[in-house]
mmCIF file of C-alpha atoms and ligand atoms in Angstrom:
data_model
loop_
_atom_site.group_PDB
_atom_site.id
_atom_site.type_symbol
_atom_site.label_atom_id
_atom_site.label_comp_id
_atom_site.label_asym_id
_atom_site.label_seq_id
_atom_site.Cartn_x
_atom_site.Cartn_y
_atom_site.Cartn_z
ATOM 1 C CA UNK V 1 -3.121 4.345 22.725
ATOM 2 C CA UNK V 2 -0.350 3.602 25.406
ATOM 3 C CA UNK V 3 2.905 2.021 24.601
ATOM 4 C CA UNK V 4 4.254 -0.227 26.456
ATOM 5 C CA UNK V 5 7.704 -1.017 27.587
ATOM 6 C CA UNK V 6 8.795 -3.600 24.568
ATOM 7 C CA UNK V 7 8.391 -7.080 26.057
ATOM 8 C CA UNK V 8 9.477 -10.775 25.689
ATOM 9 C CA UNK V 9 7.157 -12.589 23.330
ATOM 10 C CA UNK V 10 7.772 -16.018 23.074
ATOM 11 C CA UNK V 11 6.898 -18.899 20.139
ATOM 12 C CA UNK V 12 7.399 -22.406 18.744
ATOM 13 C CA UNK V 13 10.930 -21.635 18.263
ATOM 14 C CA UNK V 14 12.400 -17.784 18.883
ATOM 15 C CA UNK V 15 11.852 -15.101 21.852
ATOM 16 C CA UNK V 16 11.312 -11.595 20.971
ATOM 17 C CA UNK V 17 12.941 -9.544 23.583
ATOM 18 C CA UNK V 18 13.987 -5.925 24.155
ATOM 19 C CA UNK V 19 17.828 -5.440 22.548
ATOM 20 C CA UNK V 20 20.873 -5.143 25.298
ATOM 21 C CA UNK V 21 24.479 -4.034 25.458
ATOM 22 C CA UNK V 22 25.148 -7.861 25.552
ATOM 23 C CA UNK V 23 23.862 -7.797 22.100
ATOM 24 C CA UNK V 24 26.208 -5.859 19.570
ATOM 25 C CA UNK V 25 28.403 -8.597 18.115
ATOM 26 C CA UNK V 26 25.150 -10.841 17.213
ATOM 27 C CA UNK V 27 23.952 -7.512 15.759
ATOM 28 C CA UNK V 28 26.905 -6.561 13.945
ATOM 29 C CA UNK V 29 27.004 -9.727 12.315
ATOM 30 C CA UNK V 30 23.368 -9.493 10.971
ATOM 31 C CA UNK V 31 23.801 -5.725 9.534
ATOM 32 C CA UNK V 32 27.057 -6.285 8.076
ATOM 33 C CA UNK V 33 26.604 -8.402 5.635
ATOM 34 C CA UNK V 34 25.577 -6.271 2.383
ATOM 35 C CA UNK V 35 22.835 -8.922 1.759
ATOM 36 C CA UNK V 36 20.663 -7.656 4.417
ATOM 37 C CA UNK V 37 20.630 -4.080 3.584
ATOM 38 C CA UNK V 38 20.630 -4.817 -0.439
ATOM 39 C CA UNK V 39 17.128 -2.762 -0.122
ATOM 40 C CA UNK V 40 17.974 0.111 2.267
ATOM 41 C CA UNK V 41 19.053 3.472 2.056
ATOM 42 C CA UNK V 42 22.021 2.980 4.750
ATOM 43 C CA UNK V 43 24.956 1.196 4.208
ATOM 44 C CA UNK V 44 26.338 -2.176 5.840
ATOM 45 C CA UNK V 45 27.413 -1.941 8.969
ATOM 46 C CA UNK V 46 31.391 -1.902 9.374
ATOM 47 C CA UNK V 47 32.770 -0.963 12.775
ATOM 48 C CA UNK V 48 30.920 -2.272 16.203
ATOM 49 C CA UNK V 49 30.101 1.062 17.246
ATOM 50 C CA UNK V 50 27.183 1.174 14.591
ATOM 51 C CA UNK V 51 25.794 -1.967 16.987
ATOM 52 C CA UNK V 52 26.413 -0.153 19.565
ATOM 53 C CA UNK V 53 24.579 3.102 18.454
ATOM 54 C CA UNK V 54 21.776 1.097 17.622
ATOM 55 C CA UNK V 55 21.683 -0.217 20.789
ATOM 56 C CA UNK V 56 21.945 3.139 22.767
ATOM 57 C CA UNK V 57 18.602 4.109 20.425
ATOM 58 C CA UNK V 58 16.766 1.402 21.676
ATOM 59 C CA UNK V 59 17.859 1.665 24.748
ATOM 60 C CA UNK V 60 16.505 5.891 24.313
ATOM 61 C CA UNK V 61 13.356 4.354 23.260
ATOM 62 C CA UNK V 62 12.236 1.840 25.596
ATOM 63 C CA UNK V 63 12.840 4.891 28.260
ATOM 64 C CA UNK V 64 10.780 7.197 26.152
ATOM 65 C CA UNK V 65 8.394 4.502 25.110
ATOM 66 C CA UNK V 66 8.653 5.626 21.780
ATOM 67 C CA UNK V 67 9.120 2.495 19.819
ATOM 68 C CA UNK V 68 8.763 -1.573 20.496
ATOM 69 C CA UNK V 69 12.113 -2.844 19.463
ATOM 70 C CA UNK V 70 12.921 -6.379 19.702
ATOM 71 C CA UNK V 71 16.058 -8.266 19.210
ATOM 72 C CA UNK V 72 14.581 -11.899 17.697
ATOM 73 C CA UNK V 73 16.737 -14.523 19.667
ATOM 74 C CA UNK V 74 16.904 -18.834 18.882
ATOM 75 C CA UNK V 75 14.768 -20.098 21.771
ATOM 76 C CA UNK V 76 17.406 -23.489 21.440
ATOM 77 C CA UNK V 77 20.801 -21.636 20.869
ATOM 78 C CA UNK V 78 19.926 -17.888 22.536
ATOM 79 C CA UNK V 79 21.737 -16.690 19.469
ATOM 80 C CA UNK V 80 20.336 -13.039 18.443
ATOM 81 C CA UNK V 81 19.140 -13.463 14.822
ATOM 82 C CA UNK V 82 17.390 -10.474 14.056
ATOM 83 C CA UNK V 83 15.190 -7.547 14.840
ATOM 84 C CA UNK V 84 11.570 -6.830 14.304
ATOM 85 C CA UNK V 85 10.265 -3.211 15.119
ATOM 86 C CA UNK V 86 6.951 -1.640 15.003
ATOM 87 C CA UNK V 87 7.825 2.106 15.224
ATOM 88 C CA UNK V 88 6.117 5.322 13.851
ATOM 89 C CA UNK V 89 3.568 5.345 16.311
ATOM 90 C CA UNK V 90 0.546 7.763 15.378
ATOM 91 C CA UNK V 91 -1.591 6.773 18.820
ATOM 92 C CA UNK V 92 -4.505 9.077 17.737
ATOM 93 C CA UNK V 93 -4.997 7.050 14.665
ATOM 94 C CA UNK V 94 -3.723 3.613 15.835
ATOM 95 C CA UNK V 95 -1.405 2.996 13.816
ATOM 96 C CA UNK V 96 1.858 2.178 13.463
ATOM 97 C CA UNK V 97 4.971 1.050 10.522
ATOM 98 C CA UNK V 98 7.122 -2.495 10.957
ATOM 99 C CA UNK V 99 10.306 -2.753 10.048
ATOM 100 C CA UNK V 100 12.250 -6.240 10.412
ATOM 101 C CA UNK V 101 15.969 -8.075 9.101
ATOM 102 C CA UNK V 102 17.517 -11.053 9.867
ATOM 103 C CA UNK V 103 20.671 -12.374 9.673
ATOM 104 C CA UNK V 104 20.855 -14.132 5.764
ATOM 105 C CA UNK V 105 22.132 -17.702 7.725
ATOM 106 C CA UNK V 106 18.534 -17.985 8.997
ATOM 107 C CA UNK V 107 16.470 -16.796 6.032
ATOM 108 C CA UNK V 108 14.020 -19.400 4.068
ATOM 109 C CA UNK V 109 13.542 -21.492 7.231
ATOM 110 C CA UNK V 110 9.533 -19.334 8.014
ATOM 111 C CA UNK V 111 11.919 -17.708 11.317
ATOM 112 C CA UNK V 112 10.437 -13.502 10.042
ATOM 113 C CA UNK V 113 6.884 -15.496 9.821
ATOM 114 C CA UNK V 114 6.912 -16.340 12.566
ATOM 115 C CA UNK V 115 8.411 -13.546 14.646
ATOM 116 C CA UNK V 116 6.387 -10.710 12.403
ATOM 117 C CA UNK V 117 3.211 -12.693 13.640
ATOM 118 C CA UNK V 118 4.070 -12.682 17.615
ATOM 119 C CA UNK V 119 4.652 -8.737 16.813
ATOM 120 C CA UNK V 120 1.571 -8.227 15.105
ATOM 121 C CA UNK V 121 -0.533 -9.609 17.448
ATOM 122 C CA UNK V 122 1.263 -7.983 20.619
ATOM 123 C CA UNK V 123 0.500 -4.782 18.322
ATOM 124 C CA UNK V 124 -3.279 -5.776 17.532
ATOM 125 C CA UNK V 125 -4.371 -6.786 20.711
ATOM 126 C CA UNK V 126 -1.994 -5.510 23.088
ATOM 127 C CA UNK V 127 -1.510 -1.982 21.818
ATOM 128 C CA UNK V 128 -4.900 -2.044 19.945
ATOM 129 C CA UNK V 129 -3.649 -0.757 17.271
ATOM 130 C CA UNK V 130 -6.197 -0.370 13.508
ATOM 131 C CA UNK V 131 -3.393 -0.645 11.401
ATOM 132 C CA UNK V 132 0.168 -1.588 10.680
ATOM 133 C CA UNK V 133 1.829 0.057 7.808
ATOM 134 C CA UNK V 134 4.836 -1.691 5.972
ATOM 135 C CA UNK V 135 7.426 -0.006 3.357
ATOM 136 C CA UNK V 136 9.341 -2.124 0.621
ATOM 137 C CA UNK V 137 11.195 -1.801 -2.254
ATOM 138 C CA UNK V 138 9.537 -3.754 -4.932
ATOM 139 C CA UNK V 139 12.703 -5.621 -5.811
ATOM 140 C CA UNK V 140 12.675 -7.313 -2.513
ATOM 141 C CA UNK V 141 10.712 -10.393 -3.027
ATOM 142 C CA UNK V 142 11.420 -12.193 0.467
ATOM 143 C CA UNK V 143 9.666 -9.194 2.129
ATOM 144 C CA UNK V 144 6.609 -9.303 0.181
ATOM 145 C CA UNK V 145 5.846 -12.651 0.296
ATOM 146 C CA UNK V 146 6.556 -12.706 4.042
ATOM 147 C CA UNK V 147 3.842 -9.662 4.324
ATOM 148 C CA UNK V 148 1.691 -11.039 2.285
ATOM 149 C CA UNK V 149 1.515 -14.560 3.475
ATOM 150 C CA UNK V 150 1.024 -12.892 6.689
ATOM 151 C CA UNK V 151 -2.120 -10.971 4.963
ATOM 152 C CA UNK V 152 -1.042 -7.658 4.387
ATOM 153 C CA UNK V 153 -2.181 -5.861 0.928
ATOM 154 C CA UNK V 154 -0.961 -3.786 -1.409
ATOM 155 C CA UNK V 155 -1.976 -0.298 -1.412
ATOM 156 C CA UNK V 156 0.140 2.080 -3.383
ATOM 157 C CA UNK V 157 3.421 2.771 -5.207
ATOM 158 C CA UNK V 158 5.545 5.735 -4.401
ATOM 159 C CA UNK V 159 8.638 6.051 -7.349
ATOM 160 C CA UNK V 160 12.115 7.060 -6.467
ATOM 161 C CA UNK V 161 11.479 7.479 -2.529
ATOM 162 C CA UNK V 162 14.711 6.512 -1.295
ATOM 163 C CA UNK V 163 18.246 6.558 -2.540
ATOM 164 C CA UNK V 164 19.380 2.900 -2.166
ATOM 165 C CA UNK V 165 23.247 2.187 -3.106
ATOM 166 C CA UNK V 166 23.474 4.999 -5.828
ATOM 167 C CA UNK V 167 20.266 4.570 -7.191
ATOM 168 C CA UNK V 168 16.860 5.853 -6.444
ATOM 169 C CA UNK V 169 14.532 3.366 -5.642
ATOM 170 C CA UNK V 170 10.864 2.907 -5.453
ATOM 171 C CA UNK V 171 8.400 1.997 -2.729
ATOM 172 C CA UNK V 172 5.477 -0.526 -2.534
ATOM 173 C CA UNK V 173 2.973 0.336 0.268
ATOM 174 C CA UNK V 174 1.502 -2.351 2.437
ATOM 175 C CA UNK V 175 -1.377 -2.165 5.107
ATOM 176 C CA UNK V 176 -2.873 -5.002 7.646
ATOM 177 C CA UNK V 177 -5.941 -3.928 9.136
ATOM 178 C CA UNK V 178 -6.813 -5.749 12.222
ATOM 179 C CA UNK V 179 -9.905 -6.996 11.287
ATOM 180 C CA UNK V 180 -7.823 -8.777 8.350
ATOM 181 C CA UNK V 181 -5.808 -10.351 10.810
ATOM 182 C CA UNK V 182 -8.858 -11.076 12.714
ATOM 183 C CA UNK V 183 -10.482 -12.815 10.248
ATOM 184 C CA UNK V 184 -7.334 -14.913 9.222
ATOM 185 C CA UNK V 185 -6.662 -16.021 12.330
HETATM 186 C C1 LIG T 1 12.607 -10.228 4.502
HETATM 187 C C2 LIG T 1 13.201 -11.337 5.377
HETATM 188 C C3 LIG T 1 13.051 -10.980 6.832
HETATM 189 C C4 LIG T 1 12.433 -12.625 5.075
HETATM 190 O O1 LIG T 1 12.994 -13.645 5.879
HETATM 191 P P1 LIG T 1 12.749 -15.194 5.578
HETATM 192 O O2 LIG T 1 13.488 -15.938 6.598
HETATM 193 O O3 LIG T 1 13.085 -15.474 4.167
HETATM 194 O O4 LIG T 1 11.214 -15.322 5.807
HETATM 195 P P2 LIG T 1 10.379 -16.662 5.975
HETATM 196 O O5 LIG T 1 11.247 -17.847 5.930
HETATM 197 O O6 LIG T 1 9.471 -16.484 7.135
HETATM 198 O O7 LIG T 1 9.459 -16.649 4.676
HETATM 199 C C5 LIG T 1 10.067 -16.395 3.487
HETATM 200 C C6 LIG T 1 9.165 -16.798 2.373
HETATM 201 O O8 LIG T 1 9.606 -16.031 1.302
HETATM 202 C C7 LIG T 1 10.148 -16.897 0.337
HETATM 203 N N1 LIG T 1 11.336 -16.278 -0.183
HETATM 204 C C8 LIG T 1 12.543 -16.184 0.415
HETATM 205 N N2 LIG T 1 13.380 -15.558 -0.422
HETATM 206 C C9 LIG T 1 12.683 -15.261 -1.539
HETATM 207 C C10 LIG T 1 13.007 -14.627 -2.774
HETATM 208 N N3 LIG T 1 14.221 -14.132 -2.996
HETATM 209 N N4 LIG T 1 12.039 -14.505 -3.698
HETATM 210 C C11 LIG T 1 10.801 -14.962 -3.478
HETATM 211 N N5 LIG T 1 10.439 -15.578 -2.331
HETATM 212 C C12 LIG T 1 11.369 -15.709 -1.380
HETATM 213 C C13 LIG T 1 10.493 -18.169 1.065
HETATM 214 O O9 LIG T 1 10.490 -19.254 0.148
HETATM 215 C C14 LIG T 1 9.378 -18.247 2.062
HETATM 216 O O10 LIG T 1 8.217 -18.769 1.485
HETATM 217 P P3 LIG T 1 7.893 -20.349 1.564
HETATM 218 O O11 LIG T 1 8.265 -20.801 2.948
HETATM 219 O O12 LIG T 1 6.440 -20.402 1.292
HETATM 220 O O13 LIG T 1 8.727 -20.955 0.502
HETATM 221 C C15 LIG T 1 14.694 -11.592 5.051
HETATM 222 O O14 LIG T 1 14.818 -11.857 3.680
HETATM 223 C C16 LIG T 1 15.566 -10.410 5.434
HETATM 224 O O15 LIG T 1 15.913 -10.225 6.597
HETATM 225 N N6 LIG T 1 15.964 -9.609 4.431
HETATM 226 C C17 LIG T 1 16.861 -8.491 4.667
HETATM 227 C C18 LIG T 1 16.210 -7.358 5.410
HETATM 228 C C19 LIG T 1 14.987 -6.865 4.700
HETATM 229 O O16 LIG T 1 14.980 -6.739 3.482
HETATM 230 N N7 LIG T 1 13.954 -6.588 5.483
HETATM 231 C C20 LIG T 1 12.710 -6.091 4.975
HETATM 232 C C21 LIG T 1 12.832 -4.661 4.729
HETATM 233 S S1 LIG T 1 11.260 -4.007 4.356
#
């Protein structure tokens, strides 16, 4: 399985794009507000050098082709909303994990829907990848009925994986084969 360099994906209403320098205060704003990263084991952002760190990864991995990282940008306003990644690569077994956030202004309006289906089929059909992998923490109800709605199922339970905000915190598996997303399609 190659990887290709991340590139622009375009729908109804948002571009999926590889991340720039250009990008850090639109970033900063998403991944400081505690809201966002209620379910994850890092803490909101609070200087602009954590945008900018980010940005030097992705940067690292589009020239090692390591990930696909896209910053999720308004098609109307070109304001940077979000990010959607599909990382973890395991080419041999072609699969891969997806990992997304945006900022809380534009949640509820079907925006992740819409962006986490562009990815998934870039990843199906472009990267012919099996399988995407997703991890969640149970409490987080926007993210499973995004994945779900988007056909993913439920496939295990892992207890006290990750230490989220002083508190250990569980983890729901989800998979999407691609013949689910095949079939729904
Ligand atoms: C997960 C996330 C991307 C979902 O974004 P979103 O904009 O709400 O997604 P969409 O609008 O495409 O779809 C959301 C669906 O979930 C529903 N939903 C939103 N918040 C919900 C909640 N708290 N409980 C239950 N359902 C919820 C919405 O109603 C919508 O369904 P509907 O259109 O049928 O009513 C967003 O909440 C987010 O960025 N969260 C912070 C980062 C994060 O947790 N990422 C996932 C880590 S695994």
């Amino acid at each position: 399985m190659s990887i290709y360099p991340t590139p622009i994906l375009t729908t109804d209403r948002l571009t999926l794009r590889p991340l720039t320098p250009d990008d850090a205060a639109d970033l900063y704003a998403v991944f400081s507000d505690p809201a966002v990263v209620r379910y994850w084991s890092t803490d909101p952002w609070t200087s602009m050098a954590s945008a900018e760190t980010a940005i030097g990864h992705a940067l690292e991995a589009y020239r090692e082709g390591s990930d696909v990282r896209f910053g999720v940008e308004l098609a109307e306003s070109g304001v940077l909303i979000g990010t959607v990644n599909l990382h973890h690569f395991f080419g041999q077994n072609r699969r891969c994990e997806i990992g997304y956030a945006l900022g809380s202004a534009w949640w509820g309006k079907g925006y992740a829907t819409e962006g986490l289906s562009a990815a998934l089929d870039y990843g199906f059909h472009e990267l012919r990848l099996n399988r995407v992998e997703a991890d969640i923490d149970p409490r987080n109800d926007a993210s499973a009925t995004v994945l779900e709605r988007l056909g993913f199922r439920k496939e295990g339970y892992m207890p006290e994986r990750w230490f989220v905000h002083g508190q250990m915190a569980d983890t729901v598996n989800y998979g999407l084969l691609k013949r689910y997303w095949d079939e729904r399609r």
